[in-house]
Amino acid sequence: MSEPTRDEILRAPKVLLHDHLDGGLRPQTVLELADAVGHVLPAGDAQTLDAQTLDAQTLEAQTLDAEGLGRWFAESADSGSLVRYLETFEHTVGVMQTEEAIERVARECVADLAADGVVYAEIRYAPEQHVSRGLTLDQVVGAVRSGFEAGMVDAAQDPQGSPIVVRQLLTAMRHQARSREIAELSVAWRDAGVVGFDIAGAEAGFPPTRHLDAFEYLQRQNSHFTIHAGEAFGLPSIWEAIQWCGADRLGHGVRIVDDITVDEDGQAHLGRLAAYVRDKRIPLELAPASNVQTGAAPSIAEHPIGLLTDLRFRVTVNTDNRLMSQTSMTDEMTALVEAFGYDLDRLRWFTINAMKSAFLPFDERLAIIDEVVKPGYAALGAG
């Protein structure tokens, strides 16, 4: 098949497993919510501001407009450093401290994904980061649920749109000590829109085994979880996430390529960990644009997704943080088509991989694959 056009990719059904709620706000929404709560946003050109001048106490009151603010997020995140990348969240999390704000962000998230052709999404966030103004953890989860449900109704009623299913993943911050509490919260809400658990944040110095109690609890509760591992840190993080903690999926996992060698003649040789990940069909939640920004890959064309796809790992394509990376699922897939020459059949493969790997019950996953994904790609000439 020939390479699909951007319009065809936009119309293709897509499945998203790795996307942060606080990394996908609309710039205009950030401005309006910041004004409502008195949160101070950046001023001036991002290129003239270093990391030491980005704290709220030293930024002037004059803020950027929505376009400039979006550019500031992208330029600040485009540093090649995961730590610097994560600093941008001070401002998105800062404006998501009321039920009304959280519900609005969640509802707009669903609208933006539906407009991008996403038919199923698991959106993650850390409830513990949204309680600085007095909300309880349950109020935070409830507000996200209300926003998602309203957004799904909006999408179903839009004559120009298509239905979308959105679920929550609750994240604990790996540098904090609330993972067991958040794990219990995810179990308490698992029949009300929460389908799993995650840990996120800087990997170096905060290994997955630091939260082993939470993962063992989730296993006893028959609950699903993914772990950010192998993004900024290497194989030890992936090994711990799988062999010590029992992760169902790997958040990013891009550094698994460090356990693969390729001969001059193109013959690939998998180390024991890489072979285990492939043999067990452990899903990789790859996010190419984000990985380039944080230094996990030098460019899209040099991203390990090409090799991992050729070797038939369980590869999925994701956005990670749509605001910081100025990306969408259509953008991610378009970039892969341009870099690797993928056709619609390959994009269909990525999409089915993701749906197979979702934390929905099996019958619901199968229904979306058979009734939405496959017919949608068939209508475009794939399969």
XYZ file of C-alpha atoms in Angstrom:
383
model
C 0.000 0.000 0.000
C 1.038 3.608 -0.498
C 1.701 5.970 2.380
C -1.522 7.437 3.814
C -2.210 11.150 3.673
C -2.560 13.206 6.827
C -6.325 13.414 6.203
C -6.555 9.625 6.023
C -4.580 9.319 9.257
C -6.887 11.836 10.928
C -9.924 9.801 9.888
C -8.420 6.485 10.977
C -9.562 5.177 14.385
C -6.795 5.482 16.971
C -6.164 4.067 20.443
C -4.175 5.965 23.066
C -2.762 4.303 26.189
C -0.205 6.833 27.455
C -1.399 10.414 27.817
C -1.179 12.699 30.853
C -4.231 14.790 31.706
C -2.065 17.591 33.101
C 0.086 17.474 29.964
C -2.736 18.070 27.495
C -4.436 21.324 28.481
C -5.405 23.899 25.883
C -3.235 27.025 26.276
C -6.327 29.228 26.408
C -7.716 27.098 29.221
C -4.457 27.467 31.161
C -4.717 31.252 30.807
C -8.343 31.396 31.923
C -7.923 29.018 34.861
C -4.750 30.798 35.992
C -6.601 34.105 35.995
C -9.421 32.590 38.045
C -7.153 31.280 40.803
C -4.365 33.858 40.687
C -1.675 31.501 39.425
C 1.264 33.401 37.905
C 2.219 32.211 34.429
C 5.460 32.760 32.497
C 6.187 36.104 30.856
C 8.391 36.851 27.877
C 10.140 34.658 25.356
C 10.846 31.124 26.562
C 14.195 31.164 24.771
C 15.418 34.024 26.969
C 14.403 32.390 30.254
C 16.633 29.820 31.904
C 15.493 27.213 34.417
C 16.356 29.447 37.369
C 13.966 32.201 36.259
C 10.920 30.071 35.614
C 9.601 29.886 39.161
C 6.423 31.797 39.884
C 8.055 34.166 42.391
C 10.364 35.747 39.817
C 8.055 35.826 36.804
C 6.351 39.111 36.105
C 2.598 39.452 36.067
C 2.437 40.192 32.353
C 1.726 36.838 30.727
C 1.866 35.503 27.210
C -1.242 35.083 25.061
C -2.535 31.599 24.299
C -0.324 31.149 21.230
C 2.754 32.415 23.043
C 2.011 30.300 26.086
C 1.680 27.176 23.964
C 5.017 27.993 22.376
C 6.571 28.529 25.826
C 5.477 25.073 26.960
C 6.870 23.441 23.830
C 10.182 25.314 23.883
C 10.698 24.768 27.608
C 9.984 21.063 27.224
C 12.200 20.781 24.134
C 15.367 20.702 26.200
C 16.578 17.127 25.924
C 16.190 16.735 29.692
C 13.406 14.783 31.393
C 13.866 16.796 34.604
C 13.457 20.119 32.772
C 10.565 18.654 30.784
C 8.750 17.827 34.022
C 9.216 21.379 35.352
C 6.611 22.694 32.919
C 3.912 20.846 34.849
C 4.166 23.366 37.670
C 1.830 25.582 35.663
C -0.689 23.020 34.404
C -1.025 21.328 37.780
C -1.153 24.753 39.405
C -4.397 25.656 37.660
C -6.044 22.255 38.270
C -6.802 22.615 41.978
C -10.600 22.947 41.998
C -13.295 20.488 40.991
C -14.588 22.905 38.349
C -11.147 23.329 36.775
C -10.384 19.613 36.779
C -13.776 18.753 35.280
C -13.299 21.348 32.540
C -9.840 20.050 31.648
C -11.117 16.464 31.576
C -14.080 17.346 29.382
C -11.918 19.293 26.935
C -9.437 16.415 26.850
C -12.150 14.069 25.597
C -13.295 16.612 23.002
C -9.767 17.100 21.673
C -9.100 13.360 21.452
C -12.419 12.666 19.738
C -11.671 15.400 17.177
C -8.354 13.639 16.521
C -10.041 10.328 15.707
C -9.218 8.601 18.990
C -11.835 5.951 19.795
C -10.371 4.672 23.077
C -8.037 6.374 25.540
C -6.577 5.772 28.977
C -5.662 9.105 30.537
C -3.379 9.250 33.558
C -2.739 11.837 36.230
C -1.561 11.987 39.849
C -4.451 12.782 42.229
C -1.978 13.713 44.962
C -0.890 16.725 42.894
C -4.353 18.287 42.889
C -5.082 18.664 46.609
C -3.130 21.825 47.470
C -6.326 23.912 47.764
C -8.218 21.473 49.948
C -9.681 18.857 47.620
C -9.706 15.261 48.785
C -8.312 12.506 46.600
C -11.827 11.186 46.002
C -13.025 14.632 44.932
C -10.219 14.808 42.392
C -11.059 11.417 40.888
C -14.753 12.266 40.923
C -14.164 15.530 39.079
C -12.162 13.755 36.360
C -14.881 11.150 36.062
C -17.564 13.839 35.669
C -15.539 15.582 32.982
C -14.848 12.385 31.069
C -18.478 11.297 31.187
C -19.681 14.701 29.976
C -17.086 14.659 27.205
C -18.115 11.195 26.052
C -21.760 12.296 25.907
C -20.749 15.365 23.904
C -18.795 13.226 21.436
C -21.637 10.725 21.012
C -24.103 13.537 20.288
C -21.853 15.381 17.828
C -23.165 14.646 14.304
C -19.710 15.458 12.890
C -17.844 13.362 15.420
C -17.647 9.777 16.571
C -18.075 8.063 19.950
C -15.073 7.668 22.213
C -14.449 5.636 25.371
C -12.119 7.227 27.942
C -10.908 5.697 31.197
C -8.617 6.822 34.028
C -5.226 5.597 35.210
C -4.274 6.871 38.669
C -0.617 7.754 39.020
C 1.571 7.967 42.113
C 4.667 10.156 42.035
C 7.777 8.023 42.415
C 9.637 10.638 44.502
C 6.804 10.733 47.050
C 5.610 8.095 49.526
C 1.878 7.861 48.711
C 1.917 5.007 46.200
C 0.091 2.506 48.439
C -2.565 5.123 49.172
C -3.055 5.874 45.469
C -3.074 2.161 44.648
C -5.899 1.681 47.144
C -7.689 4.659 45.597
C -7.472 3.051 42.159
C -9.020 -0.148 43.500
C -11.791 1.796 45.244
C -12.723 3.471 41.930
C -12.152 0.561 39.545
C -15.851 0.065 38.924
C -16.315 3.790 38.311
C -14.059 4.624 35.402
C -10.589 3.839 36.785
C -8.923 0.919 35.004
C -5.392 0.937 36.401
C -2.439 2.424 38.252
C 0.936 3.891 37.332
C 3.999 5.535 38.853
C 5.620 8.521 37.149
C 8.260 11.175 37.650
C 12.040 11.224 37.404
C 13.396 7.671 37.185
C 16.971 8.229 38.352
C 17.189 7.670 42.092
C 13.581 6.507 42.366
C 13.437 2.873 41.192
C 10.129 1.010 40.833
C 11.006 -1.266 43.753
C 10.695 1.751 46.051
C 6.944 1.225 45.623
C 6.892 -2.565 45.808
C 4.251 -2.554 48.546
C 1.798 -0.804 46.218
C 2.417 -3.227 43.370
C 2.079 -6.288 45.593
C -1.205 -4.887 46.906
C -2.498 -4.390 43.354
C -1.546 -7.923 42.385
C -3.482 -9.281 45.357
C -6.451 -7.176 44.234
C -6.266 -8.490 40.646
C -5.712 -4.933 39.412
C -3.894 -3.712 36.326
C -0.886 -1.413 36.387
C 1.727 0.063 34.124
C 5.045 1.580 35.193
C 7.050 4.421 33.696
C 10.340 2.636 33.040
C 13.103 2.768 30.468
C 12.483 6.367 29.405
C 15.362 8.368 30.899
C 16.893 5.400 32.706
C 18.052 2.119 31.217
C 17.588 -1.611 31.463
C 17.689 -1.900 35.291
C 14.510 0.193 35.513
C 12.742 -2.020 32.978
C 13.964 -5.200 34.671
C 12.729 -4.060 38.087
C 9.369 -2.949 36.682
C 8.761 -6.372 35.136
C 10.562 -8.921 37.288
C 10.175 -7.337 40.733
C 6.978 -5.333 40.390
C 5.034 -7.324 37.786
C 4.099 -4.496 35.420
C 1.452 -5.344 32.819
C 2.828 -2.676 30.467
C 5.907 -0.469 30.222
C 5.412 3.285 30.178
C 7.777 4.198 27.336
C 10.207 1.273 27.739
C 12.197 2.701 24.844
C 15.559 1.804 26.431
C 14.821 -1.892 25.885
C 16.740 -1.235 22.672
C 19.909 -1.203 24.819
C 19.506 -4.982 25.092
C 19.460 -5.434 21.324
C 22.520 -5.538 19.075
C 22.403 -5.330 15.303
C 25.172 -6.767 13.089
C 26.549 -4.932 10.096
C 24.406 -7.169 7.903
C 21.261 -6.068 9.768
C 20.814 -9.236 11.825
C 19.392 -8.371 15.279
C 20.302 -10.222 18.464
C 18.105 -9.890 21.545
C 19.468 -10.063 25.058
C 17.586 -12.049 27.662
C 15.525 -9.093 28.938
C 14.559 -7.893 25.451
C 13.670 -11.456 24.458
C 11.526 -11.818 27.584
C 9.654 -8.587 26.843
C 8.985 -9.663 23.275
C 8.134 -13.278 24.109
C 5.697 -12.245 26.847
C 4.135 -9.618 24.548
C 4.630 -6.919 27.199
C 3.269 -3.726 25.606
C 5.596 -0.773 25.063
C 3.845 2.595 25.440
C 6.120 4.491 23.051
C 5.723 8.248 22.575
C 8.096 9.309 19.786
C 7.755 13.113 19.947
C 8.096 13.153 23.737
C 11.038 10.746 23.631
C 12.889 13.094 21.280
C 12.169 16.054 23.565
C 13.485 14.306 26.670
C 16.561 12.935 24.959
C 15.462 9.293 24.866
C 15.895 9.372 21.076
C 17.820 11.803 18.842
C 15.075 12.142 16.207
C 11.913 10.451 14.968
C 13.851 8.833 12.124
C 16.365 7.437 14.628
C 13.764 6.458 17.208
C 13.978 2.778 18.260
C 10.314 2.343 17.343
C 11.487 1.464 13.842
C 13.663 -1.426 15.013
C 11.189 -2.549 17.673
C 8.402 -2.613 15.103
C 10.517 -4.619 12.650
C 11.262 -7.109 15.453
C 7.546 -7.404 16.260
C 7.581 -6.173 19.815
C 4.138 -5.191 21.148
C 4.573 -1.582 20.043
C 1.939 1.076 20.687
C 2.015 4.749 19.636
C 1.173 7.467 22.153
C 1.260 11.224 22.734
C 2.457 11.408 26.382
C 1.926 15.182 26.814
C 0.072 16.842 23.968
C 0.637 20.407 25.189
C 4.346 20.133 25.914
C 5.065 18.236 22.708
C 2.527 20.205 20.606
C 1.351 16.850 19.298
C -1.649 14.621 18.666
C -2.137 11.019 17.647
C -2.492 12.195 14.070
C 0.798 14.095 14.383
C 2.576 11.084 15.897
C 1.403 8.690 13.202
C 2.071 11.179 10.421
C 5.637 11.605 11.657
C 6.131 7.836 11.653
C 4.768 7.548 8.123
C 7.188 10.252 6.972
C 10.159 8.712 8.820
C 9.601 5.021 8.115
C 7.240 4.888 5.130
C 4.514 3.080 7.071
C 1.220 2.356 5.328
C -2.286 2.099 6.772
C -1.814 -1.591 7.515
C 1.062 -0.739 9.845
C -0.977 2.000 11.569
C -3.799 -0.513 11.944
C -1.318 -2.910 13.557
C -0.223 -0.253 16.058
C -3.859 0.483 16.861
C -4.869 -3.131 17.379
C -1.754 -3.666 19.509
C -2.898 -0.822 21.749
C -6.474 -2.039 21.990
C -5.317 -5.566 22.819
C -3.169 -4.052 25.588
C -5.842 -1.807 27.116
C -7.001 -2.384 30.665
C -10.645 -2.745 29.625
C -12.343 -6.131 30.081
C -11.642 -8.536 27.212
C -15.133 -8.453 25.696
C -15.101 -4.641 25.571
C -11.662 -4.611 23.952
C -12.747 -7.151 21.368
C -15.893 -5.184 20.557
C -13.905 -2.002 19.854
C -11.434 -3.921 17.668
C -14.111 -5.745 15.673
C -16.777 -3.046 15.520
C -14.718 0.163 15.365
C -11.033 -0.277 14.575
C -11.141 -2.902 11.826
C -14.142 -1.395 9.983
C -12.617 2.063 10.258
C -9.358 1.000 8.626
C -11.183 -1.156 6.073
C -13.124 1.896 4.957
C -9.778 3.580 4.258
C -8.540 0.572 2.269
C -6.404 -1.154 4.904
C -6.433 -4.800 5.880
